Coordinates of C-alpha atoms in Angstrom, one line a residue:
M1 CA 0.0 0.0 0.0
K2 CA 1.2 3.5 -0.8
I3 CA 0.8 5.6 2.4
V4 CA 1.4 9.3 3.2
I5 CA 1.9 10.1 6.9
T6 CA 1.8 13.7 8.1
I7 CA 3.4 14.3 11.5
G8 CA 2.8 17.6 13.3
G9 CA 6.0 19.3 14.4
S10 CA 4.6 19.6 17.9
I11 CA 4.3 15.8 17.9
I12 CA 7.7 14.8 16.7
I13 CA 9.8 17.3 18.6
K14 CA 9.1 18.9 22.0
D15 CA 11.6 20.6 24.3
H16 CA 14.5 19.4 22.1
N17 CA 13.7 15.8 23.0
Y18 CA 14.8 13.5 20.1
K19 CA 13.0 10.3 21.5
K20 CA 9.9 10.8 19.2
F21 CA 12.2 10.7 16.1
M22 CA 13.4 7.3 17.2
D23 CA 9.9 6.1 18.1
Y24 CA 8.6 7.1 14.6
A25 CA 11.7 5.7 12.9
E26 CA 11.1 2.3 14.5
V27 CA 7.5 2.2 13.4
L28 CA 8.2 3.5 9.9
R29 CA 10.9 0.9 9.3
D30 CA 8.5 -1.9 10.3
L31 CA 6.0 -0.6 7.7
T32 CA 8.4 -0.7 4.7
D33 CA 8.1 -4.5 4.3
E34 CA 4.7 -4.2 2.8
N35 CA 4.1 -0.5 2.1
E36 CA 5.6 2.4 0.2
I37 CA 5.9 5.3 2.8
F38 CA 6.0 9.0 2.3
V39 CA 6.3 11.3 5.4
V40 CA 5.6 15.1 5.8
V41 CA 7.0 16.7 8.9
G42 CA 5.8 20.0 10.4
G43 CA 7.8 22.7 12.1
G44 CA 6.1 22.9 15.6
K45 CA 7.0 25.5 18.2
T46 CA 10.5 26.0 16.7
A47 CA 9.0 27.2 13.4
R48 CA 6.6 29.5 15.2
D49 CA 9.4 31.0 17.3
Y50 CA 11.5 31.7 14.2
I51 CA 8.6 33.1 12.4
E52 CA 7.9 35.5 15.2
I53 CA 11.5 36.6 15.2
A54 CA 11.4 37.2 11.4
R55 CA 8.1 39.1 11.8
A56 CA 9.6 41.3 14.5
L57 CA 12.6 42.1 12.2
G58 CA 10.1 43.4 9.7
S59 CA 10.1 40.5 7.2
S60 CA 7.2 40.1 4.8
E61 CA 4.6 37.3 5.5
A62 CA 6.0 35.4 2.5
L63 CA 9.5 35.5 4.0
C64 CA 8.1 34.4 7.4
D65 CA 6.5 31.4 5.7
D66 CA 9.8 30.6 4.0
V67 CA 11.5 30.7 7.4
G68 CA 8.9 28.2 8.7
I69 CA 9.4 25.9 5.7
E70 CA 13.2 25.8 6.4
V71 CA 12.5 24.6 9.9
T72 CA 10.2 21.8 8.7
R73 CA 13.0 20.7 6.4
L74 CA 15.4 20.6 9.3
N75 CA 12.9 18.4 11.2
A76 CA 12.7 16.2 8.1
K77 CA 16.5 15.8 8.1
L78 CA 16.4 14.7 11.7
L79 CA 13.9 12.0 10.9
I80 CA 16.0 10.9 8.0
A81 CA 18.9 10.6 10.3
A82 CA 16.9 8.5 12.7
L83 CA 15.7 6.2 9.8
G84 CA 19.3 5.7 8.5
D85 CA 19.5 3.5 5.4
Y86 CA 15.7 3.1 5.3
A87 CA 15.2 6.7 4.2
Y88 CA 16.2 8.5 1.0
P89 CA 19.0 10.8 2.2
E90 CA 17.7 14.1 0.7
V91 CA 14.7 16.2 1.6
P92 CA 12.5 16.8 -1.5
Q93 CA 11.8 20.4 -2.2
N94 CA 8.6 19.7 -4.1
F95 CA 6.2 16.9 -5.0
R96 CA 7.9 16.0 -8.2
E97 CA 11.1 15.4 -6.4
A98 CA 9.3 13.3 -3.7
L99 CA 7.9 11.0 -6.4
Q100 CA 11.3 10.8 -8.1
F101 CA 13.1 9.9 -4.8
A102 CA 10.5 7.2 -4.1
S103 CA 11.8 5.2 -7.1
N104 CA 14.7 4.2 -4.9
K105 CA 12.3 2.2 -2.7
K106 CA 13.2 4.2 0.3
I107 CA 11.1 6.1 2.8
V108 CA 10.7 9.7 1.5
V109 CA 10.6 12.4 4.2
M110 CA 9.8 16.0 3.3
G111 CA 8.9 19.3 5.0
G112 CA 7.1 22.3 3.6
T113 CA 7.0 23.3 -0.1
E114 CA 5.9 26.9 -0.6
P115 CA 4.4 29.8 1.3
A116 CA 0.8 29.6 2.4
H117 CA 0.7 25.8 2.4
S118 CA 0.3 24.3 5.9
T119 CA 1.9 20.9 6.7
D120 CA -1.6 19.4 6.5
A121 CA -2.1 20.9 3.0
V122 CA 1.3 19.6 1.9
G123 CA 0.4 16.1 3.1
S124 CA -2.9 16.1 1.3
I125 CA -1.4 17.4 -1.9
L126 CA 1.4 14.8 -1.7
A127 CA -1.1 12.0 -1.2
E128 CA -2.9 13.1 -4.3
F129 CA 0.2 13.6 -6.3
V130 CA 1.7 10.2 -5.6
G131 CA -1.6 8.3 -5.8
A132 CA -1.6 7.2 -2.1
E133 CA -4.2 4.8 -1.0
L134 CA -4.1 6.0 2.6
H135 CA -3.3 9.4 4.2
I136 CA -2.6 9.5 8.0
N137 CA -2.5 12.8 9.8
A138 CA -0.8 12.5 13.2
T139 CA -1.9 15.3 15.6
S140 CA -1.9 16.1 19.3
V141 CA -5.6 15.2 19.7
N142 CA -7.5 11.9 19.2
G143 CA -9.4 12.9 16.1
L144 CA -11.7 15.5 14.7
Y145 CA -14.0 17.1 17.2
N146 CA -17.0 19.4 16.8
K147 CA -15.2 22.0 18.8
D148 CA -11.8 22.4 20.5
P149 CA -11.4 19.5 23.0
N150 CA -8.7 21.5 24.8
K151 CA -11.3 24.1 25.8
Y152 CA -14.6 22.3 25.9
S153 CA -15.2 19.2 28.1
D154 CA -18.3 18.4 26.1
A155 CA -16.5 18.3 22.7
K156 CA -17.6 15.4 20.6
M157 CA -15.2 13.4 18.5
Y158 CA -16.4 12.1 15.1
N159 CA -15.5 8.4 14.3
E160 CA -16.3 9.0 10.7
V161 CA -16.9 12.2 8.7
K162 CA -17.1 13.4 5.1
P163 CA -15.2 16.4 3.7
S164 CA -18.4 18.4 3.2
K165 CA -19.2 18.1 6.9
M166 CA -15.7 19.3 7.7
I167 CA -16.2 22.4 5.5
D168 CA -19.5 23.1 7.3
L169 CA -17.6 22.9 10.6
M170 CA -15.0 25.3 9.4
S171 CA -17.7 27.9 8.9
T172 CA -18.8 27.8 12.6
K173 CA -17.5 30.0 15.3
D174 CA -16.1 27.1 17.3
I175 CA -13.6 25.8 14.8
K176 CA -11.3 27.9 12.8
A177 CA -7.9 27.0 11.2
G178 CA -5.3 27.3 13.9
T179 CA -7.6 27.0 17.0
Y180 CA -6.7 23.4 17.5
E181 CA -5.5 20.4 15.5
F182 CA -8.0 20.8 12.6
L183 CA -7.1 20.4 8.9
D184 CA -7.2 23.7 7.0
M185 CA -9.5 24.4 4.1
T186 CA -6.9 23.6 1.4
A187 CA -6.2 20.2 2.9
I188 CA -9.9 19.4 3.2
Q189 CA -10.6 20.5 -0.5
I190 CA -7.8 18.3 -1.7
I191 CA -9.0 15.3 0.3
K192 CA -12.5 15.9 -1.0
R193 CA -11.5 15.9 -4.7
S194 CA -8.9 13.1 -4.4
K195 CA -11.2 10.8 -2.5
I196 CA -8.2 9.4 -0.6
K197 CA -9.1 7.7 2.7
T198 CA -7.7 9.9 5.4
V199 CA -7.3 9.2 9.1
I200 CA -6.8 11.8 11.8
L201 CA -5.3 10.4 15.0
N202 CA -3.2 11.1 18.1
G203 CA 0.4 10.9 17.1
G204 CA 1.7 11.0 20.7
N205 CA 2.1 7.2 20.4
A206 CA 3.8 6.3 17.1
N207 CA 2.3 2.9 17.2
N208 CA -1.1 4.4 16.4
I209 CA 0.1 4.6 12.8
K210 CA 0.1 0.8 12.7
T211 CA -3.3 0.7 14.2
A212 CA -4.6 3.1 11.5
I213 CA -3.3 0.8 8.8
N214 CA -4.5 -2.5 10.3
G215 CA -7.7 -1.4 12.1
K216 CA -9.7 1.5 13.3
I217 CA -8.5 4.5 15.3
G218 CA -9.2 8.3 15.4
T219 CA -11.4 9.9 12.8
I220 CA -11.8 8.4 9.3
I221 CA -12.5 10.9 6.6
L222 CA -14.7 9.0 4.1
P223 CA -15.0 9.9 0.3
E224 CA -18.2 11.8 -0.6

């Protein structure tokens, strides 16, 4: 199976602790026997910190985005280091390069691509570009909720949802891009048109990736 896995930066690196890189590397290596794996890594707090500095120095928003992209690529390099010979040694700069690198039968790990594209959007576009059969989005929450579960104790998690419902949720006051781990509109539109099965799950435990492939976990985004 061809699988794209998007890992939030806040998941894979926190307080400069490298353990999650090792945890994910172990899981990803196990998956390569029967699957073709692509990974997109986010920037997390480090990216946000650097963006704030760039903004304070008077940089344009496009340049701020570019700074964030560079951080995601640094995180991608760290995951490549953890994977060793299982990973292609270079970070693709675009989707065409990602597909080209995959011809070596190695795990391809990338970060951002261009300004205004979130990590979630990059993962969704990559899944469509390479013809993935499954897209896994590893976040800091258990799945998709009707409102921010970090703020509301009565937040309800969806076991299954369609992209059109997610678009409706985006229009409500409780969920906006950036308020909690919720895919942005670009990512949702790509998932809707590509009809690729997507799973949103808690990436705090890297083994949840295996569960998503072999069973049910988190929120499954079903084709329309």
